[in-house]
Amino acid sequence: MPRPITLFTGQWADLPFEEVARLASGWGYDGLEIACWGDHLDPWQADDDGYVQGKLDLLEKYGLSVYAISNHLKGQAVCDDPIDARHEAILSAKVWGDGDPEGVRQRAAERMKDTARAAAAFGVDVVTGFTGSSTWHMLYSFPPNDFDAIERGYDEFAERWGPIIDVYDAEGVKFALEVHPTEIAYDFVTTRKSLDALGNRPGFGINLDPSHFAHQFLDTAAFAIEFADRIYHVHVKDSRRFLDGRSSILGGHLNFGQPQRGWDFVSPGHGDVDFEAFFRALNRIGYAGPLSIEWEDSGMDREWGAQDALAFVRRTDFAPSAVAFDAAMQRDA
Amino acid sequence: MPRPITLFTGQWADLPFEEVARLASGWGYDGLEIACWGDHLDPWQADDDGYVQGKLDLLEKYGLSVYAISNHLKGQAVCDDPIDARHEAILSAKVWGDGDPEGVRQRAAERMKDTARAAAAFGVDVVTGFTGSSTWHMLYSFPPNDFDAIERGYDEFAERWGPIIDVYDAEGVKFALEVHPTEIAYDFVTTRKSLDALGNRPGFGINLDPSHFAHQFLDTAAFAIEFADRIYHVHVKDSRRFLDGRSSILGGHLNFGQPQRGWDFVSPGHGDVDFEAFFRALNRIGYAGPLSIEWEDSGMDREWGAQDALAFVRRTDFAPSAVAFDAAMQRDA
Amino acid sequence: MPRPITLFTGQWADLPFEEVARLASGWGYDGLEIACWGDHLDPWQADDDGYVQGKLDLLEKYGLSVYAISNHLKGQAVCDDPIDARHEAILSAKVWGDGDPEGVRQRAAERMKDTARAAAAFGVDVVTGFTGSSTWHMLYSFPPNDFDAIERGYDEFAERWGPIIDVYDAEGVKFALEVHPTEIAYDFVTTRKSLDALGNRPGFGINLDPSHFAHQFLDTAAFAIEFADRIYHVHVKDSRRFLDGRSSILGGHLNFGQPQRGWDFVSPGHGDVDFEAFFRALNRIGYAGPLSIEWEDSGMDREWGAQDALAFVRRTDFAPSAVAFDAAMQRDA
Amino acid sequence: MPRPITLFTGQWADLPFEEVARLASGWGYDGLEIACWGDHLDPWQADDDGYVQGKLDLLEKYGLSVYAISNHLKGQAVCDDPIDARHEAILSAKVWGDGDPEGVRQRAAERMKDTARAAAAFGVDVVTGFTGSSTWHMLYSFPPNDFDAIERGYDEFAERWGPIIDVYDAEGVKFALEVHPTEIAYDFVTTRKSLDALGNRPGFGINLDPSHFAHQFLDTAAFAIEFADRIYHVHVKDSRRFLDGRSSILGGHLNFGQPQRGWDFVSPGHGDVDFEAFFRALNRIGYAGPLSIEWEDSGMDREWGAQDALAFVRRTDFAPSAVAFDAAMQRDA
Amino acid sequence: MPRPITLFTGQWADLPFEEVARLASGWGYDGLEIACWGDHLDPWQADDDGYVQGKLDLLEKYGLSVYAISNHLKGQAVCDDPIDARHEAILSAKVWGDGDPEGVRQRAAERMKDTARAAAAFGVDVVTGFTGSSTWHMLYSFPPNDFDAIERGYDEFAERWGPIIDVYDAEGVKFALEVHPTEIAYDFVTTRKSLDALGNRPGFGINLDPSHFAHQFLDTAAFAIEFADRIYHVHVKDSRRFLDGRSSILGGHLNFGQPQRGWDFVSPGHGDVDFEAFFRALNRIGYAGPLSIEWEDSGMDREWGAQDALAFVRRTDFAPSAVAFDAAMQRDA
Amino acid sequence: MPRPITLFTGQWADLPFEEVARLASGWGYDGLEIACWGDHLDPWQADDDGYVQGKLDLLEKYGLSVYAISNHLKGQAVCDDPIDARHEAILSAKVWGDGDPEGVRQRAAERMKDTARAAAAFGVDVVTGFTGSSTWHMLYSFPPNDFDAIERGYDEFAERWGPIIDVYDAEGVKFALEVHPTEIAYDFVTTRKSLDALGNRPGFGINLDPSHFAHQFLDTAAFAIEFADRIYHVHVKDSRRFLDGRSSILGGHLNFGQPQRGWDFVSPGHGDVDFEAFFRALNRIGYAGPLSIEWEDSGMDREWGAQDALAFVRRTDFAPSAVAFDAAMQRDA
């Protein structure tokens, strides 16, 4: 049986939730990964049975399943340093409050716990999201880093996220970090360190999104094999490098979609991700969860793209073999 | 709204015009770019209202639009030097006359003016074509060129084409040179010089055909950006390099389709042109005109190919984005 | 008219013959290349008219044609040295007998003659298969080869296969060796030598399978051109290299499907074979026989793959051109 | 006349200045680019004539010239945000003071003015260095940047560096920013913006170091052409990418020399910089200043490397042509 | 014994012959390939014994040998069409005469015969040079070529050069065409055709210059193998491609040395020619003649370059093996 | 201190030992790796004190050290299957005896023990060599392997080599297998298995020769890191791929030096081995043993090559860094 294909609603939060559900259903998606922003899902209302039931009824109306809930934006605030205007812009007034960094971090952490409870209320066992990072701004070591400070960043991450994961464990929900620049884990080395910092507890795993790997020249398929037992959720998103000697791979403080960028997000199948190798790796590790299309391409019509992406995944995500070829050829007449 | 897809009739001039229209319509083309050879269109009859109306009626019968008229063959004779048997083979007797080079050039120039009038009569505002070149034969500088002579070639081009473009301006029609080896412009440098030679007047622009760029290792998308305001028409045609150390990229005096050639034309999507990058560039510059499939592949059945090419363009030419992704993600619940 | 597409039944011998026929027919295949193992075809019963008619009736029931019969496994035993447990595992008890190598070789040779007779009984004029090789184990010259011994291997091949091909000639059937590592011919040089050893007699030709070429870095299209008049049958099968500096291109005594292999077989269109170049070469040499899909991919569901492969070939195998483009453009109005 | 080759003393500050001079002279260097740290040069003593003369005498003793003075470390503190322990580690106590960020920035700015005066005292007309950046930490736009804030970073840069450059102008000295990640300019786009922010005043230019370009996939030769009139000084330093699908191009919070890094600095000629193209570009723009070897390679013996680097530059940096080849071939006997 | 290394004097014709001899000798060259232009060699004076002896004395004075004489410029005029101002610029007044094309061609042909006689007088058995071509200007087939006309070009070549080669045969001298764009032969196909046109007579062979192959993507080593028995002389010259998507591989009517060119000549070892593979091929075919450095690089100082090139060839041109390794390892103690 | 550079005498066994010593010393080698064939070293005479002293005196006369003794040829016979004429050709009559395979294997095993004793007598602690393999001929799994048989091959290897290594341990000598096709270990996977089969005992390690890795597309540097504590000796030898679509990477039963081979051995620095990465890896693992040049290049003069190779290694094998760059830059004035 093929893996279900879902649409991540995060990039559609300008539309009402029902409109997104109606579109996704019409295009043939199997379900949604619901973002906790816009009117799509408010985890603070998850203890309101009517609110939850209303959402579930609406999904049933459109024949859609939910395999994961996303709360990237608040997760980002849990560890970040500095906390500044960029966070104010993406957090609700309740979480931002007076903007005192430590207060923001703690309120964000509480919301992440609530999200576990909301997921449980929805009957969903994975929450995807970000963690933030207190050391990301030290990426390029100049002025020279005190590398002990980098190590302390993992300690701080563990101190802040340990109690959150306790709630996830209690609720029977797993948290899946989207490995991503600006987060505590963004490549092989930092993912290993992050998992180690939390003692490799099962409550904390990975939402594997290959679009953040391609521009780092990382091999997503190898990553899936390496961290096989912690791949809890998968994003289908692509990125493409545009390296002509005049555009930096760093992106260069340019917004997505600006032509001088050295790389950008593109619709799945239009970029540098080797999805066939990636899906073969998912077959090998036995990943049976959803493939969630996080659609973002600043050069393509969004609705055209969401359909193109679905068709691309349907024709690329094949099931593994159940036959041993040697056996079939073993004995002649 | 997607761009209309047309079929260029030049490679189908062995078939009667109506047969081409019937086929193109049946395959799902939106329209035609009509060539002024075979029985497809005779610009000398454009002042015959009945002739024009007959063509228009036929197009309406098959539900086809016309966005451009092509007159490549006569345009070639306007500037070329030498004028020889190769021209006699592609020009009508009326234009060739006694074959005296200067007479040929002047009669060809008059026909190009007539073509503007014919286009106006058809309600079409773009004529595609060639210009010829008095310096092409000096491509490789041995015996060493007098590079001032190269410069004088642009002057001569301007002298011959200025009066032609005057007629185009008067008729409200634009001329679109297909940038192409053997023409006055065939790459970035020569296109810039050609436009400058005519004072960058708006009546003279470009019919951008990527198949002539790929074997020169030129970047069609970058060309579209560079000359954005002069892209008046677009051909969809492809070429592929076959470089194994024994075939020269020059082509080597071999006819198209001969196996030892270092490059050859192939059906769109089967060659080295990066159409996705090209179409994204067209989105960026806001090009809304037709994508005209000029089909030529000496190794593929023509009718199979014309359908394959149409399907290729339909699935590759997507509309640009109308959404700002940041806005969608900006505020959580 | 396009080439017929058949399914090679060798990798489906775990299923009853009729089940394979039913599946292939339902997916849209034009015919079968029937393997002489499992219950698919027993050449020893080919003189039983009822047996033959029963097979033919079944094929007619499912609307399938047969263009070739395969007897790879017994062919392998004709020249191989050593003959050991690996052969015992793939040969029937009647051919294996007491396992004395020379006896095995001679019985296998007789079965290859019977296969020619079976093909004739079926009205089929090509048998595909292997030859074995007495020198394959000397591939890497250490301890240093006596290269005269290599030459003698071709002599032995000719001595053993000459009498077999006599039967093929008598029956009006051709034998098509699948050029393949472990056979007497596996690349350009050894194919040339093998054909020469048999005096280039027309009864012995090639079953061209590109999957054995890609991991050797050989150009299948060039091979088709080089041996144009001996290409009697074509397999559509693919292979992909996985070279990351830690996996050897040699395969490393690992079974197909093991992740550390440096290359492996994959479903057509998913590997390194350039099928477009290959099919263009087949057009050039006028090959009009079947394209027989030998499906093997240890990472993909077999039934999904057989359909994916068929669709891939249908959209990739186009007919050659019947139009001279110059003629079409030759004369303007 | 070839360009002089100097050794940048920054990576040798663990050795006394005279020892560095002795070594460099012995290896055959033409001069030094003196760093303002260790005991190499103290700009606060530049008004002490005896101090200056002592340095000059020492250089004369070893036959070395000085073409530039470096003050990277204090320049970094002028614009940086945040100012933290990393700065404390590289600044003198006098500049760090109580560590209040704005105070640190202002004291650092004053030291940069003193460095201009020191340079003048030494008869040197170029100071190389860094600027810092208040927006570097916003490199990857997540949480989403307010891109107006990026623009304001250039304004702040101009406000802080304008008065410094006033002193440089007064002293007849130019400041040459080493375009580098963590600085206000690190690629084509940001360099253009930085120069524009200062009104393209001649007192502020570039110290072009290709090692910071190679891992960004930037073309140093093209950069030299693009900013030809602002190339005031050149570093010879190299970097190499190690991209195996498991190491990120970002470097990954790993110290230089750690094996999992996706790129690292290496001795000139051992990395990805195309020095021949770079030096040809310098020839084209007429750059006649020093080539200053900034030697850093955590895998090579430093003294071996400094000699290897000098030999590499001597054999790679050729003078441009003074002959027109056509003229030479123009007329036969 | 290594092959002798000579300097081709063509690019040094602005200097007096003795000055060139003095320089070449001082740098360590073994000899000269003397060009028939400037004051270097006048074939019309070859019947003046004193003139010849004077040259020979001068060579002896500087310890230089001569292995070949070059007469490229007049050879070019033998077949060219058109004959125009470019030829006037490179021919002496005696050859140009009144400029009537046929007269120019015939006088040039006579000078090529004289050159054979001059070579014989000098005791030299190879003359290098060009042939011109009556069809070069039809390189790109638009307007469409009459390909029979291309074939007739080879006939004309044979008619004009046959009588010249008769003289070479009589004098015991061979003519070596430098395979080169603008000549009758410039790649594999055209070389084969040219040799065939002259009946593969031994008097006409090849001066193999790899710099004209690299930008055509041709494999010089394979060419040497293919035409092994006609390689009479070898030039050491290099070229480099600069393909960034904006520069055409065609060169684009730009003079050598202009920055927008897609390829240009560079000093040996600085370009795309694989000299190691080339020299190994020369070893394989047993070529024992000179390696003649034709030095041309518009971005490098000529005298620096001539020395750099000599050093490059000395360290790259090794002798073939005379040992069979198997024999050495064959028997243990 | 740099690593000593030695010459492996195996490819010079056609010359008397003293002649090889004289040549190597004259070229500047630091020592020899002496092969046990030709008259170079006879392990059966190692208990003759006069024989040993004679060799040592001769080495002292030429100022050469010995770091290793090679006995590849007899080691090969220990595990090989089949044992045939190829072994007879490289073994002495005493070892070959009557040619009964098991007797040959056992006599060869005894000689390998003697070699340990000979090494001890010479004061050398490393013996390099081969092991042979009973499963090499099953490299390509057709007829399909019984993969248990492959596993049993490692058991047999352990049974045969365990007692040999016991003697090495007793003598204080290590055996270093040259990882190589046709041996029990030839890539990462098989090396791991081989070491495991012997319980990872320290007496059995690796002679790392990168020339056997490059044509397998293996990364020698990564191998050095992976098996760091078992790298007991290093060969400097190179190989180059010649893949043009017509030559198989398998080598194709062609002798070294034949032009159609897909790869061949070449002099160090002339092939595909990345020696800089390899030597950096050796620095990282702290390998301080010899770099032993095993010179083999069928296209280059042997004596020229031995000198070229020595010069190549001298300029490429640099010492690691002893400086922490951060410390040097840490504190400004």
Short mmCIF file of N, CA and C in Angstrom, two decimals, chain D residues 274 276-277 280 283-284 314-323 325-326 328-333, chain E residues 10-11 13 36-38 73-74 88-92 240 255 259 270 295 297-301 304:
data_model
loop_
_atom_site.label_atom_id
_atom_site.label_comp_id
_atom_site.label_asym_id
_atom_site.label_seq_id
_atom_site.Cartn_x
_atom_site.Cartn_y
_atom_site.Cartn_z
N ASP D 274 40.67 29.25 -8.57
CA ASP D 274 41.33 29.23 -9.87
C ASP D 274 42.26 30.45 -9.93
N GLU D 276 44.92 31.00 -11.66
CA GLU D 276 45.32 31.51 -12.98
C GLU D 276 44.29 32.49 -13.51
N ALA D 277 43.02 32.12 -13.44
CA ALA D 277 41.98 33.04 -13.92
C ALA D 277 41.99 34.32 -13.10
N ARG D 280 45.01 36.46 -14.16
CA ARG D 280 44.74 37.05 -15.48
C ARG D 280 43.78 38.23 -15.35
N ASN D 283 45.69 41.11 -14.11
CA ASN D 283 46.41 41.70 -15.24
C ASN D 283 45.49 42.59 -16.06
N ARG D 284 44.31 42.10 -16.31
CA ARG D 284 43.38 42.87 -17.16
C ARG D 284 43.02 44.21 -16.53
N ARG D 314 55.01 32.44 -7.32
CA ARG D 314 56.06 32.86 -8.28
C ARG D 314 55.86 32.19 -9.64
N ARG D 315 55.42 30.94 -9.65
CA ARG D 315 55.29 30.28 -10.95
C ARG D 315 53.93 30.50 -11.60
N THR D 316 53.00 31.10 -10.88
CA THR D 316 51.64 31.27 -11.41
C THR D 316 51.34 32.71 -11.81
N ASP D 317 52.01 33.67 -11.19
CA ASP D 317 51.67 35.07 -11.44
C ASP D 317 52.54 35.65 -12.54
N PHE D 318 52.09 35.51 -13.76
CA PHE D 318 52.86 36.00 -14.89
C PHE D 318 52.38 37.39 -15.30
N ALA D 319 53.23 38.07 -16.01
CA ALA D 319 52.91 39.41 -16.50
C ALA D 319 52.04 39.31 -17.75
N PRO D 320 51.27 40.37 -18.04
CA PRO D 320 50.44 40.34 -19.25
C PRO D 320 51.26 40.52 -20.51
N SER D 321 50.62 40.28 -21.62
CA SER D 321 51.28 40.38 -22.91
C SER D 321 51.47 41.82 -23.34
N ALA D 322 52.57 42.08 -24.00
CA ALA D 322 52.81 43.40 -24.56
C ALA D 322 52.86 43.35 -26.08
N VAL D 323 52.49 42.22 -26.65
CA VAL D 323 52.62 42.03 -28.10
C VAL D 323 51.25 41.79 -28.71
N PHE D 325 49.58 39.77 -31.50
CA PHE D 325 50.02 38.66 -32.33
C PHE D 325 49.70 38.86 -33.79
N ASP D 326 48.60 39.51 -34.05
CA ASP D 326 48.27 39.73 -35.44
C ASP D 326 49.35 40.53 -36.14
N ALA D 328 52.42 40.62 -35.56
CA ALA D 328 53.60 39.81 -35.84
C ALA D 328 53.44 38.92 -37.06
N MET D 329 52.20 38.49 -37.29
CA MET D 329 51.98 37.56 -38.39
C MET D 329 51.52 38.28 -39.66
N GLN D 330 51.51 39.55 -39.67
CA GLN D 330 50.72 40.25 -40.66
C GLN D 330 51.22 40.16 -42.09
N ARG D 331 52.48 40.04 -42.31
CA ARG D 331 52.97 40.23 -43.68
C ARG D 331 54.03 39.19 -44.00
N ASP D 332 53.83 38.46 -45.07
CA ASP D 332 54.84 37.45 -45.41
C ASP D 332 55.90 38.02 -46.34
N ALA D 333 56.87 37.21 -46.59
CA ALA D 333 58.04 37.66 -47.36
C ALA D 333 57.70 37.81 -48.84
N GLY E 10 56.75 32.08 -36.15
CA GLY E 10 55.67 32.88 -36.74
C GLY E 10 55.19 34.03 -35.88
N GLN E 11 55.06 33.77 -34.57
CA GLN E 11 54.55 34.84 -33.68
C GLN E 11 55.66 35.78 -33.22
N ALA E 13 57.71 37.32 -35.63
CA ALA E 13 58.20 37.91 -36.87
C ALA E 13 58.40 39.41 -36.76
N CYS E 36 58.00 31.58 -42.99
CA CYS E 36 58.36 32.32 -44.21
C CYS E 36 57.73 33.69 -44.21
N TRP E 37 57.90 34.42 -43.14
CA TRP E 37 57.46 35.81 -43.20
C TRP E 37 58.37 36.63 -42.31
N GLY E 38 58.13 37.96 -42.24
CA GLY E 38 59.13 38.83 -41.65
C GLY E 38 60.42 38.61 -42.44
N LEU E 73 50.80 31.30 -44.58
CA LEU E 73 50.03 32.41 -45.12
C LEU E 73 49.77 32.26 -46.61
N LYS E 74 50.79 31.85 -47.33
CA LYS E 74 50.56 31.69 -48.78
C LYS E 74 49.73 30.44 -49.07
N GLU E 88 44.94 40.20 -48.86
CA GLU E 88 45.86 41.26 -49.26
C GLU E 88 46.75 41.65 -48.07
N ALA E 89 46.13 41.63 -46.87
CA ALA E 89 46.88 42.08 -45.70
C ALA E 89 48.00 41.12 -45.30
N ILE E 90 47.91 39.88 -45.69
CA ILE E 90 48.93 38.92 -45.23
C ILE E 90 49.83 38.43 -46.36
N LEU E 91 49.54 38.82 -47.58
CA LEU E 91 50.37 38.37 -48.70
C LEU E 91 51.32 39.47 -49.12
N SER E 92 52.44 39.07 -49.67
CA SER E 92 53.35 40.07 -50.21
C SER E 92 52.75 40.65 -51.49
N ARG E 240 41.75 27.41 -24.36
CA ARG E 240 40.90 27.24 -23.18
C ARG E 240 39.51 27.79 -23.45
N ASN E 255 38.07 39.54 -31.63
CA ASN E 255 39.48 39.29 -31.82
C ASN E 255 40.03 38.45 -30.66
N PRO E 259 37.78 39.88 -23.95
CA PRO E 259 37.29 39.10 -22.81
C PRO E 259 35.99 38.35 -23.05
N HIS E 270 48.17 25.67 -19.86
CA HIS E 270 47.22 26.56 -19.19
C HIS E 270 45.81 26.41 -19.74
N TRP E 295 53.78 29.66 -29.77
CA TRP E 295 53.38 30.34 -28.56
C TRP E 295 52.46 31.52 -28.85
N ASP E 297 49.46 33.71 -26.51
CA ASP E 297 48.60 33.87 -25.34
C ASP E 297 48.50 35.37 -25.10
N SER E 298 47.34 35.91 -25.39
CA SER E 298 47.22 37.37 -25.34
C SER E 298 47.18 37.91 -23.92
N GLY E 299 47.22 37.02 -22.92
CA GLY E 299 47.19 37.49 -21.54
C GLY E 299 48.49 37.25 -20.79
N MET E 300 49.53 36.84 -21.48
CA MET E 300 50.78 36.50 -20.78
C MET E 300 51.97 37.13 -21.52
N ASP E 301 52.93 37.57 -20.75
CA ASP E 301 54.15 38.11 -21.33
C ASP E 301 54.81 37.06 -22.22
N TRP E 304 58.27 35.45 -20.95
CA TRP E 304 57.98 34.60 -19.78
C TRP E 304 57.34 33.30 -20.27
#
